[in-house]
Amino acid sequence: KDVKDYLHLLDKPLDEFEAPGARNSTLGEDALWHVLYSLGQDNTYLNKRKAYWGLVLAVRDRMLEKWTAVQRKYYANDDKRLYYLSLEFLPGKFLRGNLLALGLENEAHEFLHEHDLSLDEIVDEECEPGLGNGGLGRLASCYMDSMATLGLPAYGYGIRYSYGLFRQEIRNGHQVEQPDNWLHEGSHWLIPRPHNLFPIRFYGTVNEWLDDDGMLRHDWRGGDLVMAMANDMYVPGYRNGHVNSIRLWEARPHKEFVLSSFNAGDYIGSVQEKISDENISMVLYPSDDAPEGKTLRLKQQYFFVAATMRDMVRRFKKLNKPWDQLPEKNVVQLNETHPAIAIPELMRMLLDEELLGWEEAWCICQKLFAYTNHTILPEALETWPVKLIERLLPRHMQIIYEINRRFLEEVRLHFRDEPELPSRVSLISAGPEQRVRMSHLAIVGSFSVNGVSSLHTQILKDRVFHDFIRIFPDRFNNKTNGITPRRWLRQCNVPLSWLLSEHLGCNWITDLTQLKKLRELVDDVEFRHDWEQCRLTNKKRLADYIEKVNGITVNPHSIFDVQVKRFHEYKRQLLNILHIISLYNNIRRNPDVKMQPCTFIFGGKAAPSYQMAKDIIYLINCVARRVNSDPHTRNFLKVIFLANYNVSLAQLLVPATDVSEQISTAGYEASGTGNMKFALNGALTIGTRDGANIEIGERVGDGNIYLFGLCEKEVLALRRRGYDPWEFYKNDSELREVLDMINSDQFTPGDSTAFSSIFNSLLTGGDPFMVLADYRAYVETHKRISHEYVDRDLWIKKSIMNTAGMGYFSSDRAVKEYIDGIWSLEPDV
Ligand code: CR6
């Protein structure tokens, strides 16, 4: 059937919100108008580009009308506002999602149809903004979607990077990084606001003065100024007339030209300053789950935080309320410690500019800020050298010292018999180079600290922040992550959405717990047949993509086993490829083997400076080359590496996946959110008892997930006992064979040392992520999977049970928990 014939079946009807100021022109008419009057192009005929840009502008008009109405309402109702501060947002492509949310899909289809175009080809025109690395940035975008859908007075705040995360190419098996110039054609989804402009200071000096009451006051001046200019991105709620925004700051030169040097004839020198100012928002740091200790990164953090605090205070001042009401009217959620410098920045504004006393200012901060932790990797917990902060932000360093002094005084008072405690919880680490521990700053300066899955929060309490639990017993809480069902089911999986809406009605789109009703349908043969057909349709679409992009034919009836995520040793893509090599060996040994054909698909980027991760990418590509071209195995086994994994590619992969690989070393993956996307779309998970996998297992049922390997406690215990990977090497001949192959020229003819770094890390290096310890359990679990997949009834039932159990993992649920447990906000619709 044609999409447009069934769209009305799929979605909730539009609410009456459409009514006020309803337009008397159609979306198509407006798009044509914009082609002529905004783009200045002939609109008597359309090509893809013109149709795309015309549509974008027509959709944007409708969002802006709603957004301004919503802003007016916030002021009129005197609503408490949420500020969600994140150095990363990964919204994915906008057009389809915005049409869907605004209920304009049908109109768009009709318009395009009249011009012999289709939505599928039009959305290809859109560039995906890669303003984030992975899970953390995508989570921020899922939450923005839920906040708009729940009608919350919420604002996202971040940076408008000129270059997003690098575009990944694979050349001769190696990752090559290319700049992602996502704005090369401009983006009409982003509205520049040249009048929302704040000067941001760096460096300079602090002067002291006495106020009329004889109180010592501080004044930060001099140094360099950079302008922060707002750019707004709009986030419509799902069919509720609500539109929120994400404000992304762009760095602008403070002076277009430095006149003195211009006059002196130093033309290039004067332009130089302009260039370095703009550098602040030039590019996103490509590190994931790892801090980037460079000055520019700290500059980025302060730049966006300072502009955001200004914006918040500007709005608050319009209300003419006393300062102690700031936290009654606002709440600031810090996404990781990246924006934690907001705490001393607000202190500085209140003390030095508004002339409040310390206690009053501190009390306001502690009621205003809340902090989400997303990692326990010790090397990923941010710290900054005191020397650097002192130079770049001298006043902030003074304030941090004072926060610390007062905090440690309290600690000494309450824990007299623990002389070690103050140095453990201090905001400043001792050692040859003193550093500020940003997580400690965030904990001390907030009223709430949350982890992102049950296990993760437990680890924070038991280990990472154990000392703080005793100092602030009520501050810690859990908010298990969630994903938006709009993008991660309704949008990316139209066949399944249709089937769901046909059987359950369409309320699941905003109330995902409705999916549990699917359990009543598992025994319905016809339903199971339809379910399988949906899956097959999605798998064929992915197979076409692979054929087109990688030039490899894959069998859509094979098991699609997918591991897509950032490359990191703890995520253990290595474990996956070791298993594939052993499968390969087994098929070659038994050419007549009866085996369900398998397609193993990988995708993900490695941080450019992370050599081991890049080596693993190279290994996967070398194994793929060998396996895919071997006539003995190629009917059973294919290995595919999809370059440049991003949100759009995820939308293609997720609905087509049979087996979802979530195999991090237990205790290391804070939550994971890819795991949720796959299970929601009916994939079965092979996973460790890590992050949210545990909670997924609890909800889909033990029999419908393949959990294997050491749990977090066992990982710790084994490490304490003394873990020796050589034992596994010696005792498991299959594993030994695989490792020896890696340590030879089997996959890189003529070069036997290409992967010695990997071999060494797994053996002499002590195998820090316990790949070998989990190897046998992983291989055996895969055998079970391939066996059970053949029983189609059994498998499809399990697939349905996965979708049925995933209602809990909606970001709507997660955001509601934040509202009730942390933010105390009133939804506005
Ligand atoms: N890398 C965690 O590692 C979690 C997301 C979102 C991560 C991941 O398990 O799902 O955050 N952590 O909470 C950081 O970015 C620091 C991630 O995406």
Tab-separated table of C-alpha atoms and ligand atoms in Angstrom, residues 134-136 139 288-289 336 374-375 452 481 570-571 669-673, ligand 1:
chain	number	residue	atom	x	y	z
A	134	GLY	CA	27.092	8.838	21.242
A	135	GLY	CA	24.724	7.812	24.011
A	136	LEU	CA	24.955	10.946	26.125
A	139	LEU	CA	19.876	10.800	25.392
A	288	ASP	CA	33.540	9.575	24.230
A	289	ASP	CA	33.597	8.315	27.789
A	336	GLU	CA	27.605	15.035	33.092
A	374	HIS	CA	27.022	8.941	33.049
A	375	THR	CA	30.216	7.036	33.659
A	452	VAL	CA	21.400	6.266	34.714
A	481	ASN	CA	17.601	6.048	30.857
A	570	TYR	CA	35.137	-1.995	27.526
A	571	LYS	CA	32.369	-2.460	24.951
A	669	GLU	CA	28.484	0.442	30.713
A	670	ALA	CA	26.589	2.964	32.796
A	671	SER	CA	23.328	2.201	31.039
A	672	GLY	CA	23.429	1.889	27.284
A	673	THR	CA	20.478	3.095	25.233
B	1	CR6	N1	29.163	7.051	26.600
B	1	CR6	C1	27.542	5.870	28.966
B	1	CR6	O1	28.754	5.252	28.689
B	1	CR6	C2	25.057	5.770	28.736
B	1	CR6	C3	25.117	7.178	28.154
B	1	CR6	C4	23.865	7.962	28.464
B	1	CR6	C5	27.540	7.302	28.438
B	1	CR6	C6	26.364	5.050	28.436
B	1	CR6	O2	26.339	3.783	29.048
B	1	CR6	O3	23.963	5.078	28.179
B	1	CR6	O4	26.242	7.889	28.651
B	1	CR6	N2	28.517	8.046	29.201
B	1	CR6	O5	23.580	7.939	29.830
B	1	CR6	C7	29.128	9.215	28.849
B	1	CR6	O6	28.971	9.759	27.788
B	1	CR6	C8	30.052	9.829	29.829
B	1	CR6	C9	27.956	7.367	26.964
B	1	CR6	O7	27.184	7.700	26.135
